[in-house]
Amino acid sequence: MPKTSTAHMIFSHLTPEERIDQACELLAIGVRRLATKEGLVQSLETESSAGRENISSNELHHDSDSSLAKETA
């Protein structure tokens, strides 16, 4: 990055690791925006309800595993 660039002035106070973290975060935001634009991302309401369903099914699966372990012991 040239030392006179705007990006250099904005990010010069960050360590190299922090710059990489910032770049990754900005890249993730860009990817998310593009995926949303292309219709590849569900709405947040759909994602959050699907996430709750996954948690519930995982808890049920875990509970059945622990009860099975108790029966075999």
CSV table of C-alpha atoms in Angstrom, one decimal:
chain,number,residue,atom,x,y,z
A,1,MET,CA,0.0,0.0,0.0
A,2,PRO,CA,1.5,3.4,-0.9
A,3,LYS,CA,2.1,5.5,2.1
A,4,THR,CA,0.1,8.4,0.7
A,5,SER,CA,-3.1,6.3,0.1
A,6,THR,CA,-6.2,7.0,2.0
A,7,ALA,CA,-6.3,3.3,3.1
A,8,HIS,CA,-2.8,3.7,4.6
A,9,MET,CA,-3.9,6.7,6.6
A,10,ILE,CA,-7.0,5.0,7.9
A,11,PHE,CA,-5.3,1.7,8.9
A,12,SER,CA,-1.8,2.9,9.8
A,13,HIS,CA,-2.5,2.7,13.5
A,14,LEU,CA,-3.5,-1.0,13.3
A,15,THR,CA,-1.1,-3.9,13.7
A,16,PRO,CA,-0.6,-6.2,10.7
A,17,GLU,CA,-2.9,-8.8,12.5
A,18,GLU,CA,-5.6,-6.2,13.1
A,19,ARG,CA,-5.3,-5.1,9.4
A,20,ILE,CA,-5.9,-8.7,8.3
A,21,ASP,CA,-8.8,-9.1,10.7
A,22,GLN,CA,-10.3,-5.9,9.3
A,23,ALA,CA,-9.8,-7.0,5.7
A,24,CYS,CA,-11.4,-10.4,6.5
A,25,GLU,CA,-14.4,-8.7,8.1
A,26,LEU,CA,-14.8,-6.3,5.1
A,27,LEU,CA,-14.5,-9.2,2.7
A,28,ALA,CA,-17.2,-11.2,4.6
A,29,ILE,CA,-19.5,-8.2,4.5
A,30,GLY,CA,-19.0,-7.9,0.7
A,31,VAL,CA,-19.6,-11.6,0.2
A,32,ARG,CA,-22.7,-11.5,2.3
A,33,ARG,CA,-24.0,-8.5,0.3
A,34,LEU,CA,-23.3,-10.2,-3.0
A,35,ALA,CA,-24.9,-13.5,-1.9
A,36,THR,CA,-28.0,-11.5,-0.8
A,37,LYS,CA,-28.1,-9.7,-4.1
A,38,GLU,CA,-27.9,-13.0,-6.0
A,39,GLY,CA,-30.7,-14.5,-3.8
A,40,LEU,CA,-28.4,-17.0,-2.2
A,41,VAL,CA,-29.2,-15.9,1.4
A,42,GLN,CA,-32.4,-16.5,3.3
A,43,SER,CA,-33.9,-13.7,5.3
A,44,LEU,CA,-32.8,-13.2,8.9
A,45,GLU,CA,-36.1,-14.3,10.2
A,46,THR,CA,-36.0,-17.6,8.3
A,47,GLU,CA,-32.3,-18.1,9.4
A,48,SER,CA,-33.1,-17.5,13.0
A,49,SER,CA,-36.1,-19.8,13.1
A,50,ALA,CA,-34.1,-22.5,11.2
A,51,GLY,CA,-31.2,-22.0,13.8
A,52,ARG,CA,-33.7,-22.6,16.6
A,53,GLU,CA,-35.0,-25.7,15.0
A,54,ASN,CA,-31.4,-27.0,14.6
A,55,ILE,CA,-30.6,-26.3,18.2
A,56,SER,CA,-33.8,-28.1,19.3
A,57,SER,CA,-33.1,-31.2,17.2
A,58,ASN,CA,-29.5,-31.3,18.4
A,59,GLU,CA,-30.7,-31.1,22.0
A,60,LEU,CA,-33.1,-34.0,21.3
A,61,HIS,CA,-30.3,-36.0,19.7
A,62,HIS,CA,-28.0,-35.3,22.6
A,63,ASP,CA,-30.7,-36.3,25.1
A,64,SER,CA,-31.4,-39.6,23.3
A,65,ASP,CA,-27.7,-40.4,23.2
A,66,SER,CA,-27.3,-39.8,27.0
A,67,SER,CA,-30.4,-41.9,27.8
A,68,LEU,CA,-29.1,-44.7,25.6
A,69,ALA,CA,-25.8,-44.6,27.4
A,70,LYS,CA,-27.6,-44.9,30.7
A,71,GLU,CA,-29.5,-47.9,29.5
A,72,THR,CA,-26.4,-49.7,28.3
A,73,ALA,CA,-24.5,-49.0,31.5
